[in-house]
Every structure is written in structure tokens, then in C-alpha cells.
Amino acid sequence: HAIPYGANDSCLPDGAHSRHHVPLGEYAPNLTRMIRIIQTWNSEKNVAVALLAPPPCDTEKQKKSRDNENVTVLYAEACDKVARTTGVPIVNLWKGMQLPAKNYDDDDNSSLFESNQQWKVDYLSDGVHLTPMGNYRLYELVIEMLDQGVVEKGKSGLGLAV
């Protein structure tokens, strides 16, 4: 199971889509609770769970409801922290869609974030929803996560035997 929460949750609390907003302080506990529920189904070790961090948004196109650099990033970081704390794999869409694939895990990407704005055109149709290329990038990132586990443990990135 994949848990893809955060895109709507990270809407601005006083913005055009505020009805979808979930306060950051509730977001991480909600993710943790969902993970624990899914893990209770796993008595035979045949159910796995992964998190999908919220994708980036184009703040200019979505300025009435979203702020990628100051708000969405906080939800992506919270999702990443929940993944580390609970030990579940994560597909970090926020980073992975904004940076070239080979660089998205590097620590100092600030200059790449500023210079690489083509992702907004290539991956987002209206500043928030994925284009076909955006969906393909999502697919690449999921495959990358699944392949990582095969290399490291002989299991899929979800921890299931391959």
C-alpha cells in the first residue's frame, strides 16, 4: 500500500482551498496512524506500506492556495521524518520531481532548486496536478525505491521477498 498524502493537506490555511488544509502538527501523526493500521494487516508478512511525499507545486500558478518553498516543503520533510521513524520506505516526490534524478538525494541542492524550473512545465499541468511526464517521473521514482531494496537486501524496496 502506498500512502500519498500531503498535496491537499499542505494547502494554505487561509487560501482558496483551505477546506483541504490539515495542520502540520496533525499531518505526521495521521501518517503514522495510517502506517500502524496497515501494519496490523501484516501478520503473514505479505502486506507492505510506503509513503509518497507530497509533490511540489508551482507557487506562481497556485499562489492563492499553495506555497511550495515555505509550506509544501514542510509537509514533505514531515513525511520523510515519519518514514525514517517508522522504518517504511518513501518516494520523495517533492525533491525527486524538482531535481535531476541523479542529484535529488544530495544535501546541498539549493542552487539546483533555483536554476531548474523546467519541472513546473514538464511535470505539472496547472501548477499542482501531474502531466503525463509528471506521472512518468513518479513511476521512475517508485521503481528507484523498489530497486533500492533489491540491491541492499535481496527484497523489494517494500521489504517483500523478490
PDB file of C-alpha atoms in Angstrom:
ATOM      1  CA  HIS A   1       0.000   0.000   0.000  1.00  0.00           C
ATOM      2  CA  ALA A   2       1.207   3.491  -0.783  1.00  0.00           C
ATOM      3  CA  ILE A   3       0.128   6.457   1.298  1.00  0.00           C
ATOM      4  CA  PRO A   4       0.172   9.581  -0.898  1.00  0.00           C
ATOM      5  CA  TYR A   5      -0.966  12.317   1.483  1.00  0.00           C
ATOM      6  CA  GLY A   6       0.198  15.895   1.728  1.00  0.00           C
ATOM      7  CA  ALA A   7      -0.587  17.683  -1.537  1.00  0.00           C
ATOM      8  CA  ASN A   8      -4.010  18.881  -0.386  1.00  0.00           C
ATOM      9  CA  ASP A   9      -3.115  18.781   3.297  1.00  0.00           C
ATOM     10  CA  SER A  10      -0.463  21.436   2.676  1.00  0.00           C
ATOM     11  CA  CYS A  11      -2.878  23.977   1.181  1.00  0.00           C
ATOM     12  CA  LEU A  12      -2.622  27.340   2.864  1.00  0.00           C
ATOM     13  CA  PRO A  13      -4.925  27.530   5.911  1.00  0.00           C
ATOM     14  CA  ASP A  14      -6.297  30.881   4.734  1.00  0.00           C
ATOM     15  CA  GLY A  15      -6.093  30.186   0.984  1.00  0.00           C
ATOM     16  CA  ALA A  16      -8.592  29.396  -1.731  1.00  0.00           C
ATOM     17  CA  HIS A  17      -8.604  25.658  -0.879  1.00  0.00           C
ATOM     18  CA  SER A  18      -8.369  25.984   2.907  1.00  0.00           C
ATOM     19  CA  ARG A  19     -11.056  23.329   3.435  1.00  0.00           C
ATOM     20  CA  HIS A  20      -8.423  20.738   2.466  1.00  0.00           C
ATOM     21  CA  HIS A  21      -5.767  22.056   4.857  1.00  0.00           C
ATOM     22  CA  VAL A  22      -4.540  19.770   7.640  1.00  0.00           C
ATOM     23  CA  PRO A  23      -2.334  21.489  10.215  1.00  0.00           C
ATOM     24  CA  LEU A  24       1.273  20.304  10.098  1.00  0.00           C
ATOM     25  CA  GLY A  25       1.024  19.177  13.738  1.00  0.00           C
ATOM     26  CA  GLU A  26      -1.744  16.721  12.763  1.00  0.00           C
ATOM     27  CA  TYR A  27      -0.265  15.609   9.440  1.00  0.00           C
ATOM     28  CA  ALA A  28       2.636  13.480  10.751  1.00  0.00           C
ATOM     29  CA  PRO A  29       0.579  11.724  13.465  1.00  0.00           C
ATOM     30  CA  ASN A  30      -2.088  10.961  10.846  1.00  0.00           C
ATOM     31  CA  LEU A  31       0.531   9.331   8.583  1.00  0.00           C
ATOM     32  CA  THR A  32       1.922   7.334  11.492  1.00  0.00           C
ATOM     33  CA  ARG A  33      -1.561   6.158  12.453  1.00  0.00           C
ATOM     34  CA  MET A  34      -2.280   5.023   8.863  1.00  0.00           C
ATOM     35  CA  ILE A  35       1.020   3.126   8.728  1.00  0.00           C
ATOM     36  CA  ARG A  36       0.266   1.356  12.008  1.00  0.00           C
ATOM     37  CA  ILE A  37      -3.212   0.364  10.802  1.00  0.00           C
ATOM     38  CA  ILE A  38      -1.818  -1.120   7.585  1.00  0.00           C
ATOM     39  CA  GLN A  39       0.940  -2.893   9.512  1.00  0.00           C
ATOM     40  CA  THR A  40      -1.689  -4.651  11.648  1.00  0.00           C
ATOM     41  CA  TRP A  41      -2.854  -6.384   8.467  1.00  0.00           C
ATOM     42  CA  ASN A  42       0.643  -7.802   8.051  1.00  0.00           C
ATOM     43  CA  SER A  43       0.598 -10.892  10.267  1.00  0.00           C
ATOM     44  CA  GLU A  44       1.786 -13.073   7.361  1.00  0.00           C
ATOM     45  CA  LYS A  45       4.365 -10.528   6.143  1.00  0.00           C
ATOM     46  CA  ASN A  46       2.656 -10.143   2.756  1.00  0.00           C
ATOM     47  CA  VAL A  47       1.460  -6.551   3.100  1.00  0.00           C
ATOM     48  CA  ALA A  48       3.848  -3.644   2.745  1.00  0.00           C
ATOM     49  CA  VAL A  49       3.491   0.093   3.051  1.00  0.00           C
ATOM     50  CA  ALA A  50       5.397   3.053   1.610  1.00  0.00           C
ATOM     51  CA  LEU A  51       4.932   6.792   1.822  1.00  0.00           C
ATOM     52  CA  LEU A  52       4.759   9.186  -1.087  1.00  0.00           C
ATOM     53  CA  ALA A  53       5.846  12.654  -0.010  1.00  0.00           C
ATOM     54  CA  PRO A  54       3.708  15.441  -1.422  1.00  0.00           C
ATOM     55  CA  PRO A  55       4.748  16.595  -4.866  1.00  0.00           C
ATOM     56  CA  PRO A  56       5.970  20.130  -5.398  1.00  0.00           C
ATOM     57  CA  CYS A  57       3.602  22.788  -6.660  1.00  0.00           C
ATOM     58  CA  ASP A  58       4.122  25.875  -8.780  1.00  0.00           C
ATOM     59  CA  THR A  59       3.592  28.667  -6.267  1.00  0.00           C
ATOM     60  CA  GLU A  60       3.150  31.286  -9.015  1.00  0.00           C
ATOM     61  CA  LYS A  61       0.251  29.369 -10.572  1.00  0.00           C
ATOM     62  CA  GLN A  62      -1.195  28.332  -7.216  1.00  0.00           C
ATOM     63  CA  LYS A  63      -0.390  31.430  -5.128  1.00  0.00           C
ATOM     64  CA  LYS A  64      -3.966  31.709  -3.806  1.00  0.00           C
ATOM     65  CA  SER A  65      -3.783  28.269  -2.222  1.00  0.00           C
ATOM     66  CA  ARG A  66      -0.221  26.899  -2.049  1.00  0.00           C
ATOM     67  CA  ASP A  67       3.372  27.845  -1.236  1.00  0.00           C
ATOM     68  CA  ASN A  68       5.925  25.295  -2.396  1.00  0.00           C
ATOM     69  CA  GLU A  69       9.063  26.780  -0.876  1.00  0.00           C
ATOM     70  CA  ASN A  70       7.652  27.704   2.537  1.00  0.00           C
ATOM     71  CA  VAL A  71       4.791  25.292   3.230  1.00  0.00           C
ATOM     72  CA  THR A  72       4.739  22.216   0.957  1.00  0.00           C
ATOM     73  CA  VAL A  73       8.397  21.595   1.777  1.00  0.00           C
ATOM     74  CA  LEU A  74       7.499  21.322   5.479  1.00  0.00           C
ATOM     75  CA  TYR A  75       4.964  18.588   4.731  1.00  0.00           C
ATOM     76  CA  ALA A  76       7.494  16.749   2.555  1.00  0.00           C
ATOM     77  CA  GLU A  77      10.054  16.964   5.383  1.00  0.00           C
ATOM     78  CA  ALA A  78       7.475  15.733   7.912  1.00  0.00           C
ATOM     79  CA  CYS A  79       6.630  12.806   5.630  1.00  0.00           C
ATOM     80  CA  ASP A  80      10.320  11.953   5.312  1.00  0.00           C
ATOM     81  CA  LYS A  81      10.720  12.062   9.098  1.00  0.00           C
ATOM     82  CA  VAL A  82       7.720   9.742   9.590  1.00  0.00           C
ATOM     83  CA  ALA A  83       9.237   7.308   7.060  1.00  0.00           C
ATOM     84  CA  ARG A  84      12.564   7.289   8.936  1.00  0.00           C
ATOM     85  CA  THR A  85      10.876   6.972  12.344  1.00  0.00           C
ATOM     86  CA  THR A  86       8.572   4.127  11.307  1.00  0.00           C
ATOM     87  CA  GLY A  87      11.100   2.389   9.062  1.00  0.00           C
ATOM     88  CA  VAL A  88       8.947   2.453   5.936  1.00  0.00           C
ATOM     89  CA  PRO A  89      10.307   3.378   2.522  1.00  0.00           C
ATOM     90  CA  ILE A  90       9.490   6.740   0.978  1.00  0.00           C
ATOM     91  CA  VAL A  91       9.284   8.147  -2.508  1.00  0.00           C
ATOM     92  CA  ASN A  92      10.201  11.773  -2.008  1.00  0.00           C
ATOM     93  CA  LEU A  93       8.245  13.423  -4.808  1.00  0.00           C
ATOM     94  CA  TRP A  94       8.961  16.908  -3.504  1.00  0.00           C
ATOM     95  CA  LYS A  95      12.688  16.502  -4.083  1.00  0.00           C
ATOM     96  CA  GLY A  96      12.591  13.969  -6.887  1.00  0.00           C
ATOM     97  CA  MET A  97      10.367  15.997  -9.174  1.00  0.00           C
ATOM     98  CA  GLN A  98      12.295  19.253  -8.788  1.00  0.00           C
ATOM     99  CA  LEU A  99      15.822  17.962  -9.250  1.00  0.00           C
ATOM    100  CA  PRO A 100      17.541  15.816 -11.838  1.00  0.00           C
ATOM    101  CA  ALA A 101      17.219  12.149 -10.871  1.00  0.00           C
ATOM    102  CA  LYS A 102      20.917  11.649 -10.126  1.00  0.00           C
ATOM    103  CA  ASN A 103      21.055  14.620  -7.745  1.00  0.00           C
ATOM    104  CA  TYR A 104      17.816  14.606  -5.769  1.00  0.00           C
ATOM    105  CA  ASP A 105      19.295  12.935  -2.673  1.00  0.00           C
ATOM    106  CA  ASP A 106      22.246  15.312  -2.374  1.00  0.00           C
ATOM    107  CA  ASP A 107      22.239  17.506   0.710  1.00  0.00           C
ATOM    108  CA  ASP A 108      23.096  20.875  -0.859  1.00  0.00           C
ATOM    109  CA  ASN A 109      20.694  21.332  -3.749  1.00  0.00           C
ATOM    110  CA  SER A 110      19.749  24.971  -3.196  1.00  0.00           C
ATOM    111  CA  SER A 111      21.340  26.177  -6.422  1.00  0.00           C
ATOM    112  CA  LEU A 112      19.713  23.361  -8.376  1.00  0.00           C
ATOM    113  CA  PHE A 113      16.306  24.260  -6.950  1.00  0.00           C
ATOM    114  CA  GLU A 114      16.727  27.852  -8.078  1.00  0.00           C
ATOM    115  CA  SER A 115      18.087  27.118 -11.550  1.00  0.00           C
ATOM    116  CA  ASN A 116      15.992  24.113 -12.547  1.00  0.00           C
ATOM    117  CA  GLN A 117      12.447  25.408 -13.046  1.00  0.00           C
ATOM    118  CA  GLN A 118      11.606  23.287 -16.101  1.00  0.00           C
ATOM    119  CA  TRP A 119       9.908  20.725 -13.837  1.00  0.00           C
ATOM    120  CA  LYS A 120       6.997  23.151 -13.437  1.00  0.00           C
ATOM    121  CA  VAL A 121       6.281  22.996 -17.167  1.00  0.00           C
ATOM    122  CA  ASP A 122       7.184  19.343 -17.701  1.00  0.00           C
ATOM    123  CA  TYR A 123       5.555  17.776 -14.643  1.00  0.00           C
ATOM    124  CA  LEU A 124       2.605  19.987 -13.632  1.00  0.00           C
ATOM    125  CA  SER A 125      -0.425  20.746 -15.798  1.00  0.00           C
ATOM    126  CA  ASP A 126      -1.933  23.513 -13.671  1.00  0.00           C
ATOM    127  CA  GLY A 127       0.686  24.048 -11.028  1.00  0.00           C
ATOM    128  CA  VAL A 128      -0.408  21.103  -8.872  1.00  0.00           C
ATOM    129  CA  HIS A 129      -1.708  18.142 -10.938  1.00  0.00           C
ATOM    130  CA  LEU A 130       0.737  15.887 -12.764  1.00  0.00           C
ATOM    131  CA  THR A 131       1.127  15.821 -16.530  1.00  0.00           C
ATOM    132  CA  PRO A 132       1.879  12.548 -18.336  1.00  0.00           C
ATOM    133  CA  MET A 133       5.591  13.377 -17.906  1.00  0.00           C
ATOM    134  CA  GLY A 134       4.967  14.055 -14.211  1.00  0.00           C
ATOM    135  CA  ASN A 135       3.311  10.671 -13.842  1.00  0.00           C
ATOM    136  CA  TYR A 136       6.232   9.056 -15.629  1.00  0.00           C
ATOM    137  CA  ARG A 137       8.637  10.782 -13.217  1.00  0.00           C
ATOM    138  CA  LEU A 138       6.551   9.419 -10.331  1.00  0.00           C
ATOM    139  CA  TYR A 139       6.858   5.948 -11.887  1.00  0.00           C
ATOM    140  CA  GLU A 140      10.663   6.347 -12.154  1.00  0.00           C
ATOM    141  CA  LEU A 141      10.920   7.355  -8.504  1.00  0.00           C
ATOM    142  CA  VAL A 142       8.768   4.423  -7.361  1.00  0.00           C
ATOM    143  CA  ILE A 143      10.868   1.975  -9.401  1.00  0.00           C
ATOM    144  CA  GLU A 144      14.021   3.536  -7.937  1.00  0.00           C
ATOM    145  CA  MET A 145      12.678   2.951  -4.406  1.00  0.00           C
ATOM    146  CA  LEU A 146      11.732  -0.648  -5.228  1.00  0.00           C
ATOM    147  CA  ASP A 147      15.104  -1.364  -6.858  1.00  0.00           C
ATOM    148  CA  GLN A 148      16.998   0.071  -3.885  1.00  0.00           C
ATOM    149  CA  GLY A 149      15.754  -2.699  -1.623  1.00  0.00           C
ATOM    150  CA  VAL A 150      16.701  -5.406  -4.130  1.00  0.00           C
ATOM    151  CA  VAL A 151      20.289  -4.184  -4.224  1.00  0.00           C
ATOM    152  CA  GLU A 152      20.586  -3.753  -0.461  1.00  0.00           C
ATOM    153  CA  LYS A 153      18.669  -6.711   0.994  1.00  0.00           C
ATOM    154  CA  GLY A 154      17.537  -9.084  -1.740  1.00  0.00           C
ATOM    155  CA  LYS A 155      13.975  -7.866  -1.150  1.00  0.00           C
ATOM    156  CA  SER A 156      11.856  -5.284  -2.861  1.00  0.00           C
ATOM    157  CA  GLY A 157      12.086  -1.733  -1.566  1.00  0.00           C
ATOM    158  CA  LEU A 158       8.891  -2.553   0.313  1.00  0.00           C
ATOM    159  CA  GLY A 159      10.610  -5.374   2.218  1.00  0.00           C
ATOM    160  CA  LEU A 160       8.789  -8.191   0.419  1.00  0.00           C
ATOM    161  CA  ALA A 161      10.758 -11.127  -0.976  1.00  0.00           C
ATOM    162  CA  VAL A 162      11.518 -10.961  -4.694  1.00  0.00           C
TER     163      VAL A 162
END
